[in-house]
């Protein structure tokens, strides 16, 4: 995915708030690219623009590599989005939530059982969202996004509302799923620890642009954040983000 010169501003009580100021970013097709930045730096705005939920003020059209792959009927890239909250339909069962956006002819039981297994939800297909824990609800949201078979997955602080332990477990599950599915993932977070846990690349978003990028592709998973190497990167990231204040 290639983004060039992306600009976005909002009008807030008669004043113009510039959020993205000519942002350039390349996102690898295979890998977890983490966009890391403070609250309010424009991470959600960036994801909404990529997902087409918002229109940019200016900038080149966001393009995707021409690699041949199965595309939707209209030839557009398929993008799956996972938000901070699960956003499930409370009146639908888990399985109906998962298959909600899938065309009827593609709805087969094998696909559903594969997704339930992948996300650890086997046995809960008839449950309703209110009967599930927060972590399980977010797994349903993940299964729903995967059911759509997206080329890219956009994740907006998907584990931020979960407790420490569930969050850690979900991060490991994401890595496991990523290794099976091999999708390009753009993962947004304000947590340095989370970025270091799941990222094959970390990009710092600050002042409306991508300020610095770290390639972590050579560091294997699972990562020990207490190791000397990881602590060194962590310190560098903190320094980069603090510098901006
Ligand atoms: N629809 C909107 N109208 C006005 N201002 C907005 C809107 N959406 C976001 N903003 C502002 O844009 C800035 C970036 O927001 P956001 O992208 O949500 O940041 P982040 O996700 O990094 O916390 C914030 O200052 C926010 O208040
Ligand atoms: Mg946000």
Coordinates of N, CA and C and ligand atoms in Angstrom, one line a residue:
X1 N 0.9 -1.2 0.0 CA 0.0 0.0 0.0 C 0.9 1.2 0.0
X2 N 0.5 2.2 -0.9 CA 1.4 3.3 -1.0 C 0.6 4.6 -0.8
X3 N 1.0 5.4 0.2 CA 0.3 6.7 0.5 C 1.3 7.8 0.3
X4 N 0.9 8.8 -0.4 CA 1.7 10.0 -0.7 C 1.0 11.3 -0.5
X5 N 1.6 12.2 0.3 CA 1.1 13.5 0.4 C -0.3 13.6 1.0
X6 N -0.6 12.7 1.9 CA -2.0 12.7 2.5 C -2.2 13.8 3.4
X7 N -3.3 14.6 3.1 CA -3.6 15.7 4.0 C -5.1 15.6 4.4
X8 N -5.3 15.9 5.7 CA -6.6 16.0 6.2 C -6.8 17.0 7.4
X9 N -7.7 17.8 7.3 CA -8.0 18.7 8.4 C -9.5 18.7 8.7
X10 N -9.8 19.1 9.9 CA -11.2 19.2 10.3 C -11.5 20.7 10.7
X11 N -12.7 21.1 10.6 CA -13.2 22.4 11.1 C -13.7 22.1 12.5
X12 N -13.1 22.7 13.4 CA -13.6 22.6 14.8 C -13.9 24.0 15.4
X13 N -15.1 24.3 15.7 CA -15.6 25.6 16.1 C -15.0 26.7 15.3
X14 N -15.1 26.6 14.0 CA -14.7 27.7 13.1 C -13.2 27.8 12.9
X15 N -12.5 26.9 13.5 CA -11.0 26.8 13.3 C -10.6 25.6 12.5
X16 N -9.5 25.7 11.8 CA -9.1 24.6 11.0 C -8.0 23.8 11.8
X17 N -8.3 22.5 12.0 CA -7.4 21.7 12.7 C -6.7 20.8 11.7
X18 N -5.4 21.0 11.5 CA -4.7 20.2 10.5 C -4.2 18.9 11.2
X19 N -4.7 17.8 10.8 CA -4.4 16.5 11.4 C -3.2 15.8 10.7
X20 N -3.5 15.5 9.4 CA -2.4 14.9 8.6 C -1.9 16.0 7.6
X21 N -0.6 16.1 7.6 CA 0.0 17.2 6.8 C 1.0 16.8 5.7
X22 N 0.5 16.0 4.8 CA 1.3 15.5 3.7 C 2.1 14.2 4.1
X23 N 1.3 13.3 4.6 CA 1.9 12.0 5.1 C 2.2 11.1 4.0
X24 N 3.5 10.5 4.0 CA 3.9 9.5 3.1 C 4.1 8.2 3.9
X25 N 3.6 7.1 3.4 CA 3.7 5.8 4.1 C 3.6 4.7 3.1
X26 N 4.5 3.7 3.2 CA 4.4 2.5 2.4 C 4.2 1.3 3.4
X27 N 3.2 0.5 3.1 CA 2.9 -0.6 4.0 C 3.1 -1.9 3.2
X28 N 3.9 -2.8 3.8 CA 4.3 -4.0 3.2 C 3.0 -4.9 3.1
X29 N 3.0 -5.7 2.1 CA 1.9 -6.6 1.9 C 1.9 -7.8 2.8
X30 N 3.1 -8.1 3.2 CA 3.2 -9.2 4.3 C 4.0 -8.6 5.4
X31 N 3.3 -8.6 6.6 CA 4.0 -8.0 7.7 C 3.0 -7.2 8.5
X32 N 3.4 -6.9 9.8 CA 2.5 -6.1 10.6 C 3.2 -4.7 10.8
X33 N 2.7 -3.8 10.1 CA 3.2 -2.4 10.2 C 2.4 -1.7 11.3
X34 N 3.2 -1.3 12.3 CA 2.5 -0.6 13.4 C 2.7 0.9 13.3
X35 N 1.6 1.6 13.4 CA 1.7 3.1 13.4 C 1.5 3.5 14.9
X36 N 2.6 4.1 15.4 CA 2.7 4.4 16.9 C 2.6 5.9 17.0
X37 N 1.8 6.3 17.9 CA 1.8 7.8 18.2 C 0.9 8.1 19.4
X38 N 1.0 9.3 19.9 CA 0.2 9.8 21.0 C -1.2 9.8 20.7
X39 N -2.0 9.8 21.7 CA -3.5 10.1 21.5 C -3.7 11.4 20.8
X40 N -4.6 11.4 19.8 CA -4.9 12.6 19.1 C -4.0 13.0 18.0
X41 N -3.0 12.1 17.7 CA -2.0 12.5 16.6 C -2.5 12.2 15.2
X42 N -3.7 11.5 15.1 CA -4.3 11.3 13.8 C -4.3 9.8 13.3
X43 N -4.1 8.9 14.2 CA -4.0 7.5 13.8 C -5.3 7.0 13.3
X44 N -6.4 7.3 14.0 CA -7.7 6.8 13.6 C -8.1 7.5 12.2
X45 N -7.8 8.8 12.1 CA -8.0 9.5 10.9 C -7.3 8.8 9.7
X46 N -6.1 8.5 9.9 CA -5.3 7.8 8.9 C -6.0 6.5 8.5
X47 N -6.4 5.7 9.4 CA -7.1 4.4 9.1 C -8.4 4.6 8.4
X48 N -9.2 5.6 8.9 CA -10.5 5.9 8.2 C -10.3 6.4 6.8
X49 N -9.2 7.1 6.5 CA -9.0 7.5 5.2 C -8.6 6.3 4.3
X50 N -7.8 5.4 4.8 CA -7.4 4.2 4.0 C -8.6 3.4 3.8
X51 N -9.5 3.2 4.8 CA -10.7 2.4 4.6 C -11.7 3.0 3.8
X52 N -11.6 4.3 3.4 CA -12.5 5.0 2.6 C -13.7 5.5 3.4
X53 N -13.6 5.6 4.7 CA -14.7 6.1 5.6 C -14.7 7.6 5.7
X54 N -13.6 8.2 5.1 CA -13.4 9.6 5.2 C -12.7 10.0 3.9
X55 N -12.9 11.3 3.5 CA -12.2 11.7 2.3 C -11.0 12.7 2.6
X56 N -9.9 12.5 1.9 CA -8.7 13.4 2.2 C -9.0 14.7 1.6
X57 N -8.3 15.7 2.1 CA -8.3 17.1 1.5 C -7.5 17.1 0.2
X58 N -6.3 16.4 0.3 CA -5.5 16.3 -0.9 C -4.5 15.2 -0.7
X59 N -3.7 14.9 -1.8 CA -2.8 13.7 -1.7 C -3.1 12.8 -2.9
X60 N -2.1 12.0 -3.3 CA -2.3 11.1 -4.4 C -3.3 10.0 -3.9
X61 N -4.0 9.4 -4.8 CA -4.9 8.3 -4.5 C -4.1 7.3 -3.8
X62 N -4.6 6.7 -2.7 CA -3.9 5.6 -2.1 C -3.9 4.4 -3.0
X63 N -2.7 3.9 -3.3 CA -2.6 2.8 -4.3 C -2.1 1.5 -3.6
X64 N -2.4 0.4 -4.3 CA -2.0 -0.9 -3.8 C -1.2 -1.5 -4.9
X65 N -0.3 -2.4 -4.5 CA 0.6 -3.0 -5.5 C -0.2 -3.8 -6.5
X66 N 0.3 -4.0 -7.7 CA -0.5 -4.6 -8.8 C -0.4 -6.1 -8.7
X67 N 0.2 -6.6 -7.7 CA 0.3 -8.1 -7.6 C -1.1 -8.7 -7.8
X68 N -1.1 -9.7 -8.7 CA -2.4 -10.4 -9.0 C -3.0 -11.1 -7.8
X69 N -4.2 -10.8 -7.4 CA -4.8 -11.6 -6.4 C -6.3 -11.4 -6.6
X70 N -7.0 -12.2 -5.9 CA -8.5 -12.2 -6.0 C -9.0 -10.9 -5.5
X71 N -9.7 -10.2 -6.3 CA -10.3 -8.9 -5.9 C -11.8 -9.0 -6.0
X72 N -12.4 -8.0 -5.4 CA -13.9 -7.9 -5.4 C -14.3 -7.7 -6.9
X73 N -15.6 -7.9 -7.1 CA -16.1 -7.7 -8.5 C -15.7 -6.4 -9.2
X74 N -15.6 -5.4 -8.4 CA -15.3 -4.1 -9.1 C -13.8 -3.9 -9.1
X75 N -13.0 -4.9 -8.8 CA -11.5 -4.8 -8.9 C -10.9 -4.0 -7.8
X76 N -11.6 -3.5 -6.8 CA -11.0 -2.8 -5.7 C -10.4 -3.7 -4.6
X77 N -9.5 -3.1 -3.9 CA -8.8 -3.9 -2.8 C -9.9 -4.1 -1.7
X78 N -9.8 -5.3 -1.1 CA -10.7 -5.6 0.0 C -10.0 -5.2 1.3
X79 N -10.6 -4.4 2.0 CA -9.9 -3.9 3.3 C -10.8 -4.3 4.5
X80 N -10.3 -5.0 5.4 CA -11.0 -5.3 6.6 C -10.6 -4.3 7.8
X81 N -11.6 -3.9 8.6 CA -11.3 -3.0 9.6 C -11.7 -3.6 11.0
X82 N -10.8 -3.4 12.0 CA -11.2 -3.8 13.3 C -11.0 -2.6 14.2
X83 N -12.1 -2.2 14.9 CA -12.0 -1.0 15.7 C -11.7 -1.3 17.1
X84 N -11.6 -0.2 17.9 CA -11.3 -0.4 19.3 C -12.4 -1.2 20.1
X85 N -13.6 -0.9 19.7 CA -14.7 -1.7 20.3 C -15.2 -2.7 19.2
X86 N -15.7 -3.9 19.7 CA -16.0 -4.9 18.7 C -17.1 -4.6 17.7
X87 N -18.0 -3.7 18.1 CA -19.1 -3.3 17.1 C -19.8 -4.4 16.6
X88 N -20.3 -5.3 17.4 CA -21.1 -6.5 17.0 C -22.6 -6.1 17.0
X89 N -23.4 -6.9 16.3 CA -24.8 -6.7 16.4 C -25.3 -7.5 17.6
X90 N -25.8 -6.9 18.6 CA -26.1 -7.6 19.9 C -27.2 -8.6 19.7
X91 N -28.1 -8.5 18.7 CA -29.2 -9.4 18.5 C -28.9 -10.6 17.7
X92 N -27.7 -10.6 17.1 CA -27.2 -11.8 16.3 C -26.3 -12.7 17.0
X93 N -26.4 -14.0 16.7 CA -25.4 -15.0 17.3 C -24.0 -14.7 16.8
X94 N -23.1 -15.4 17.4 CA -21.7 -15.2 17.0 C -21.5 -15.6 15.6
X95 N -22.1 -16.7 15.1 CA -21.9 -17.1 13.7 C -22.5 -16.1 12.8
X96 N -23.7 -15.6 13.1 CA -24.3 -14.6 12.2 C -23.5 -13.3 12.2
X97 N -22.9 -13.0 13.3 CA -22.1 -11.8 13.3 C -20.9 -12.0 12.4
X98 N -20.3 -13.2 12.5 CA -19.1 -13.4 11.7 C -19.4 -13.4 10.2
X99 N -20.5 -14.0 9.8 CA -20.8 -14.1 8.4 C -21.6 -12.9 7.9
X100 N -21.8 -11.8 8.7 CA -22.6 -10.7 8.4 C -22.3 -10.1 7.0
X101 N -21.1 -9.8 6.8 CA -20.7 -9.1 5.6 C -20.4 -10.0 4.4
X102 N -20.6 -11.3 4.6 CA -20.1 -12.2 3.5 C -21.3 -12.6 2.6
X103 N -21.0 -12.6 1.3 CA -22.0 -12.9 0.3 C -22.6 -14.3 0.6
X104 N -23.9 -14.5 0.3 CA -24.5 -15.7 0.7 C -23.8 -17.0 0.1
X105 N -23.4 -16.8 -1.2 CA -22.9 -18.0 -1.9 C -21.5 -18.4 -1.3
X106 N -20.9 -17.4 -0.6 CA -19.6 -17.8 0.0 C -19.7 -18.3 1.4
X107 N -20.9 -18.3 1.9 CA -21.1 -18.7 3.3 C -21.1 -20.3 3.4
X108 N -20.0 -20.9 3.7 CA -20.1 -22.3 3.9 C -19.6 -22.7 5.3
X109 N -20.1 -23.8 5.8 CA -19.9 -24.2 7.1 C -18.4 -24.4 7.4
X110 N -17.7 -24.9 6.4 CA -16.2 -25.2 6.6 C -15.5 -23.9 6.9
X111 N -15.8 -22.9 6.2 CA -15.2 -21.6 6.4 C -15.5 -21.1 7.8
X112 N -16.7 -21.2 8.2 CA -17.1 -20.7 9.5 C -16.4 -21.5 10.6
X113 N -16.4 -22.9 10.5 CA -15.7 -23.6 11.5 C -14.2 -23.4 11.5
X114 N -13.6 -23.1 10.4 CA -12.2 -22.8 10.3 C -11.9 -21.5 11.1
X115 N -12.8 -20.5 10.9 CA -12.6 -19.2 11.5 C -12.8 -19.3 13.0
X116 N -13.8 -20.1 13.4 CA -14.1 -20.3 14.8 C -12.9 -20.9 15.5
X117 N -12.3 -21.9 14.8 CA -11.2 -22.5 15.4 C -10.0 -21.6 15.5
X118 N -9.8 -20.9 14.4 CA -8.6 -19.9 14.3 C -8.7 -18.9 15.4
X119 N -9.9 -18.4 15.8 CA -10.1 -17.4 16.8 C -10.5 -17.9 18.1
X120 N -10.4 -19.2 18.3 CA -10.7 -19.9 19.6 C -12.1 -19.7 20.0
X121 N -13.1 -19.7 19.1 CA -14.5 -19.5 19.5 C -15.4 -20.8 19.3
X122 N -14.7 -21.9 19.0 CA -15.5 -23.1 18.7 C -16.4 -23.4 19.9
X123 N -17.6 -23.7 19.7 CA -18.5 -24.0 20.8 C -19.4 -22.8 21.2
X124 N -19.0 -21.6 20.7 CA -19.7 -20.4 21.0 C -20.5 -19.8 19.9
X125 N -20.7 -20.7 18.8 CA -21.3 -20.1 17.6 C -22.7 -19.6 17.8
X126 N -23.4 -20.2 18.7 CA -24.8 -19.8 19.0 C -25.0 -18.8 20.1
X127 N -23.9 -18.4 20.7 CA -23.9 -17.4 21.8 C -24.2 -16.0 21.2
X128 N -24.7 -15.2 22.1 CA -24.9 -13.7 21.7 C -23.8 -12.9 22.3
X129 N -23.5 -11.8 21.7 CA -22.4 -11.0 22.2 C -22.4 -10.7 23.7
X130 N -23.6 -10.5 24.2 CA -23.7 -10.2 25.7 C -23.3 -11.3 26.6
X131 N -23.2 -12.5 26.0 CA -22.8 -13.7 26.8 C -21.3 -13.9 26.7
X132 N -20.6 -13.0 26.0 CA -19.1 -13.2 25.9 C -18.3 -12.2 26.6
X133 N -17.1 -12.5 27.0 CA -16.2 -11.5 27.6 C -15.7 -10.5 26.5
X134 N -15.1 -9.4 27.0 CA -14.6 -8.4 26.0 C -13.6 -9.0 25.0
X135 N -12.7 -9.9 25.5 CA -11.7 -10.5 24.7 C -12.3 -11.3 23.6
X136 N -13.4 -12.1 24.0 CA -14.1 -13.0 23.1 C -14.8 -12.2 22.0
X137 N -15.4 -11.1 22.5 CA -16.2 -10.2 21.5 C -15.2 -9.7 20.5
X138 N -14.0 -9.3 20.9 CA -13.0 -8.8 20.0 C -12.5 -9.8 19.0
X139 N -12.5 -11.1 19.5 CA -12.2 -12.2 18.6 C -13.2 -12.4 17.6
X140 N -14.5 -12.2 18.0 CA -15.6 -12.3 17.0 C -15.4 -11.2 15.9
X141 N -15.0 -10.0 16.3 CA -14.8 -8.9 15.4 C -13.7 -9.3 14.4
X142 N -12.6 -10.0 15.0 CA -11.5 -10.4 14.2 C -11.9 -11.5 13.1
X143 N -12.7 -12.4 13.6 CA -13.2 -13.5 12.7 C -14.1 -12.9 11.6
X144 N -14.9 -11.9 12.0 CA -15.8 -11.3 11.0 C -14.9 -10.6 9.9
X145 N -13.9 -9.9 10.4 CA -13.0 -9.2 9.4 C -12.4 -10.2 8.5
X146 N -11.9 -11.4 9.0 CA -11.2 -12.4 8.2 C -12.2 -13.1 7.3
X147 N -13.5 -13.2 7.7 CA -14.5 -13.9 6.9 C -14.7 -13.2 5.5
X148 N -14.4 -11.9 5.5 CA -14.5 -11.1 4.4 C -13.3 -11.3 3.4
X149 N -12.4 -12.1 3.9 CA -11.1 -12.3 3.1 C -10.5 -11.1 2.6
X150 N -10.1 -10.2 3.5 CA -9.5 -8.9 3.0 C -8.1 -9.1 2.5
X151 N -7.7 -8.2 1.6 CA -6.3 -8.2 1.2 C -5.4 -7.5 2.3
X152 N -6.0 -6.5 3.0 CA -5.4 -5.8 4.0 C -6.3 -5.8 5.2
X153 N -5.7 -5.8 6.4 CA -6.4 -5.7 7.6 C -6.0 -4.4 8.4
X154 N -6.9 -3.6 8.7 CA -6.6 -2.3 9.4 C -7.1 -2.5 10.9
X155 N -6.2 -2.3 11.8 CA -6.6 -2.5 13.2 C -6.4 -1.3 14.0
X156 N -7.4 -0.7 14.6 CA -7.3 0.6 15.3 C -7.4 0.3 16.8
X157 N -6.3 0.2 17.4 CA -6.1 0.0 18.9 C -7.1 -1.1 19.3
X158 N -7.1 -2.3 18.6 CA -8.1 -3.3 18.9 C -8.1 -3.9 20.3
X159 N -7.0 -3.8 21.0 CA -7.0 -4.5 22.3 C -6.9 -3.5 23.4
X160 N -7.1 -2.2 23.1 CA -6.9 -1.1 24.1 C -7.8 -1.2 25.3
X161 N -9.0 -1.8 25.1 CA -10.0 -1.8 26.1 C -9.9 -3.0 27.0
X162 N -9.0 -3.9 26.7 CA -8.9 -5.2 27.4 C -7.9 -5.1 28.6
X163 N -8.1 -6.0 29.5 CA -7.2 -6.0 30.7 C -5.8 -6.5 30.2
X164 N -4.8 -6.2 31.1 CA -3.4 -6.5 30.8 C -3.2 -7.9 30.2
X165 N -3.8 -8.9 30.9 CA -3.5 -10.3 30.6 C -4.2 -10.7 29.3
X166 N -5.5 -10.3 29.2 CA -6.2 -10.6 28.0 C -5.6 -10.0 26.8
X167 N -5.1 -8.8 27.0 CA -4.5 -8.0 25.9 C -3.2 -8.8 25.4
X168 N -2.4 -9.2 26.4 CA -1.2 -10.0 26.0 C -1.6 -11.3 25.2
X169 N -2.6 -11.9 25.7 CA -3.1 -13.2 25.0 C -3.6 -12.9 23.6
X170 N -4.3 -11.8 23.5 CA -4.8 -11.4 22.1 C -3.7 -11.0 21.2
X171 N -2.7 -10.4 21.7 CA -1.5 -10.0 20.9 C -0.8 -11.3 20.4
X172 N -0.7 -12.3 21.2 CA -0.1 -13.6 20.8 C -1.0 -14.3 19.8
X173 N -2.3 -14.2 20.0 CA -3.3 -14.8 19.0 C -3.2 -14.1 17.7
X174 N -3.1 -12.8 17.7 CA -2.9 -12.1 16.4 C -1.7 -12.5 15.7
X175 N -0.6 -12.7 16.4 CA 0.7 -13.2 15.8 C 0.5 -14.6 15.2
X176 N -0.2 -15.4 15.9 CA -0.5 -16.8 15.4 C -1.3 -16.7 14.1
X177 N -2.4 -15.9 14.2 CA -3.3 -15.8 13.0 C -2.5 -15.2 11.8
X178 N -1.7 -14.2 12.1 CA -0.9 -13.5 11.1 C 0.0 -14.5 10.4
X179 N 0.6 -15.5 11.2 CA 1.5 -16.4 10.6 C 0.8 -17.5 9.8
X180 N -0.5 -17.7 10.1 CA -1.3 -18.6 9.2 C -1.8 -17.9 8.0
X181 N -2.3 -16.7 8.2 CA -3.1 -16.0 7.1 C -2.2 -15.2 6.2
X182 N -1.0 -14.8 6.7 CA -0.1 -14.0 5.9 C -0.7 -12.8 5.2
X183 N -1.3 -12.0 6.0 CA -2.0 -10.8 5.4 C -1.2 -9.6 5.7
X184 N -1.3 -8.5 4.9 CA -0.7 -7.3 5.3 C -1.6 -6.6 6.4
X185 N -1.0 -6.3 7.5 CA -1.8 -5.7 8.6 C -1.2 -4.3 8.9
X186 N -2.1 -3.3 9.0 CA -1.7 -2.0 9.5 C -2.4 -1.9 10.9
X187 N -1.5 -1.8 11.9 CA -2.0 -1.9 13.3 C -1.6 -0.6 14.0
X188 N -2.6 0.1 14.5 CA -2.4 1.4 15.1 C -2.5 1.3 16.7
X189 N -1.6 1.9 17.3 CA -1.6 1.8 18.8 C -0.8 3.0 19.4
X190 N -1.2 3.3 20.7 CA -0.4 4.4 21.3 C 0.6 3.7 22.3
X191 N 0.5 2.3 22.4 CA 1.4 1.6 23.3 C 2.7 1.1 22.7
X192 N 3.8 1.6 23.3 CA 5.1 1.2 22.8 C 5.3 -0.3 23.0
X193 N 4.9 -0.8 24.1 CA 5.0 -2.2 24.4 C 4.3 -3.1 23.3
X194 N 3.1 -2.6 23.0 CA 2.3 -3.4 22.1 C 2.9 -3.3 20.7
X195 N 3.4 -2.1 20.3 CA 4.1 -2.0 19.0 C 5.3 -3.0 19.0
X196 N 6.1 -3.0 20.1 CA 7.3 -3.9 20.1 C 6.9 -5.4 20.1
X197 N 5.7 -5.7 20.6 CA 5.2 -7.1 20.7 C 4.8 -7.6 19.3
X198 N 4.1 -6.8 18.6 CA 3.5 -7.3 17.3 C 4.1 -6.8 16.0
X199 N 4.9 -5.8 16.1 CA 5.3 -5.1 14.8 C 6.5 -5.8 14.1
X200 N 6.3 -5.9 12.8 CA 7.5 -6.2 12.0 C 8.2 -4.9 11.5
X201 N 7.4 -3.9 11.7 CA 7.9 -2.5 11.4 C 7.1 -1.5 12.3
X202 N 7.8 -0.5 12.8 CA 7.1 0.5 13.6 C 7.3 1.8 13.0
X203 N 6.3 2.5 12.7 CA 6.3 3.9 12.2 C 5.8 4.9 13.2
X204 N 6.5 5.9 13.4 CA 6.1 6.9 14.4 C 5.3 8.0 13.7
X205 N 4.1 8.2 14.1 CA 3.2 9.3 13.5 C 3.2 10.4 14.5
X206 N 3.7 11.6 14.0 CA 3.8 12.7 14.9 C 3.7 14.0 14.0
X207 N 3.0 15.0 14.5 CA 2.8 16.2 13.8 C 2.3 16.0 12.4
X208 N 1.4 15.0 12.2 CA 0.8 14.9 10.9 C 1.6 14.2 9.8
X209 N 2.8 13.7 10.2 CA 3.6 12.9 9.2 C 4.2 11.7 9.8
X210 N 4.6 10.8 9.0 CA 5.4 9.6 9.5 C 6.8 10.0 9.7
X211 N 7.2 10.1 11.0 CA 8.4 10.8 11.3 C 9.6 9.8 11.2
X212 N 9.5 8.6 11.6 CA 10.6 7.7 11.6 C 10.1 6.3 11.5
X213 N 10.9 5.4 10.9 CA 10.4 4.0 10.8 C 11.5 3.1 11.3
X214 N 11.1 2.0 12.0 CA 12.0 1.0 12.5 C 11.7 -0.3 11.9
X215 N 12.7 -1.0 11.3 CA 12.4 -2.3 10.7 C 12.8 -3.4 11.8
X216 N 11.7 -4.1 12.2 CA 12.0 -5.1 13.2 C 11.8 -6.5 12.6
X217 N 11.8 -6.6 11.3 CA 11.5 -7.8 10.6 C 12.5 -9.0 10.9
X218 N 13.7 -8.6 11.4 CA 14.6 -9.7 11.7 C 14.5 -10.2 13.2
X219 N 13.6 -9.6 14.0 CA 13.4 -10.0 15.3 C 12.3 -11.1 15.4
X220 N 12.6 -12.3 15.8 CA 11.6 -13.3 15.8 C 10.5 -13.1 16.9
X221 N 9.3 -13.8 16.7 CA 8.3 -13.8 17.7 C 8.3 -15.1 18.4
X222 N 7.8 -15.3 19.6 CA 7.4 -14.2 20.5 C 8.7 -13.4 21.0
X223 N 8.4 -12.1 21.3 CA 9.6 -11.3 21.7 C 9.6 -11.1 23.2
X224 N 10.8 -11.1 23.7 CA 11.1 -10.8 25.1 C 11.4 -9.3 25.3
X225 N 10.4 -8.6 25.7 CA 10.5 -7.1 25.8 C 11.6 -6.7 26.9
X226 N 12.0 -7.6 27.7 CA 13.0 -7.3 28.7 C 14.4 -7.6 28.2
X227 N 14.5 -8.1 27.0 CA 15.9 -8.4 26.5 C 16.6 -7.1 26.2
X228 N 17.9 -7.1 26.2 CA 18.7 -5.9 26.0 C 18.4 -5.3 24.7
X229 N 18.2 -6.1 23.6 CA 17.9 -5.5 22.3 C 16.6 -4.8 22.3
X230 N 15.6 -5.4 22.9 CA 14.3 -4.8 22.8 C 14.2 -3.5 23.7
X231 N 14.9 -3.6 24.8 CA 15.0 -2.4 25.7 C 15.7 -1.2 25.0
X232 N 16.6 -1.5 24.2 CA 17.4 -0.5 23.5 C 16.4 0.2 22.5
X233 N 15.6 -0.6 21.7 CA 14.7 0.0 20.8 C 13.6 0.8 21.5
X234 N 13.2 0.2 22.6 CA 12.1 0.9 23.4 C 12.6 2.3 23.8
X235 N 13.8 2.3 24.3 CA 14.4 3.6 24.7 C 14.4 4.6 23.6
X236 N 14.9 4.1 22.4 CA 14.9 5.0 21.2 C 13.5 5.5 20.8
X237 N 12.5 4.6 20.9 CA 11.2 5.0 20.5 C 10.7 6.1 21.5
X238 N 10.9 5.9 22.8 CA 10.5 6.9 23.8 C 11.2 8.2 23.5
X239 N 12.5 8.2 23.3 CA 13.2 9.4 23.0 C 12.6 10.1 21.8
X240 N 12.3 9.4 20.7 CA 11.8 10.0 19.5 C 10.5 10.7 19.8
X241 N 9.6 10.0 20.6 CA 8.3 10.5 20.8 C 8.3 11.7 21.8
X242 N 9.2 11.6 22.8 CA 9.3 12.7 23.8 C 9.9 14.0 23.2
X243 N 10.8 13.8 22.2 CA 11.5 14.9 21.6 C 10.5 15.9 21.0
X244 N 9.3 15.4 20.6 CA 8.3 16.2 19.9 C 7.6 17.2 20.9
X245 N 7.7 16.9 22.1 CA 6.9 17.8 23.1 C 7.4 19.2 23.1
Ligands
LIG1 N1 -14.8 14.2 12.9 C1 -13.9 15.0 13.5 N2 -14.2 16.3 13.6 C2 -13.4 17.2 14.2 N3 -12.2 16.8 14.7 C3 -11.8 15.5 14.6 C4 -12.7 14.6 14.0 N4 -12.1 13.4 14.1 C5 -10.9 13.6 14.7 N5 -10.8 14.9 15.0 C6 -9.6 15.5 15.7 O1 -8.4 15.1 14.9 C7 -7.4 14.8 15.8 C8 -6.9 13.4 15.5 O2 -7.9 12.5 15.9 P1 -7.7 10.9 15.8 O3 -7.3 10.6 14.4 O4 -8.9 10.3 16.4 O5 -6.4 10.7 16.7 P2 -5.9 9.3 17.4 O6 -6.6 8.2 16.8 O7 -4.4 9.3 17.1 O8 -6.1 9.4 18.9 C9 -7.9 15.0 17.2 O9 -7.5 16.3 17.6 C10 -9.4 14.9 17.1 O10 -10.0 15.7 18.0
LIG2 MG1 -7.8 6.7 17.7

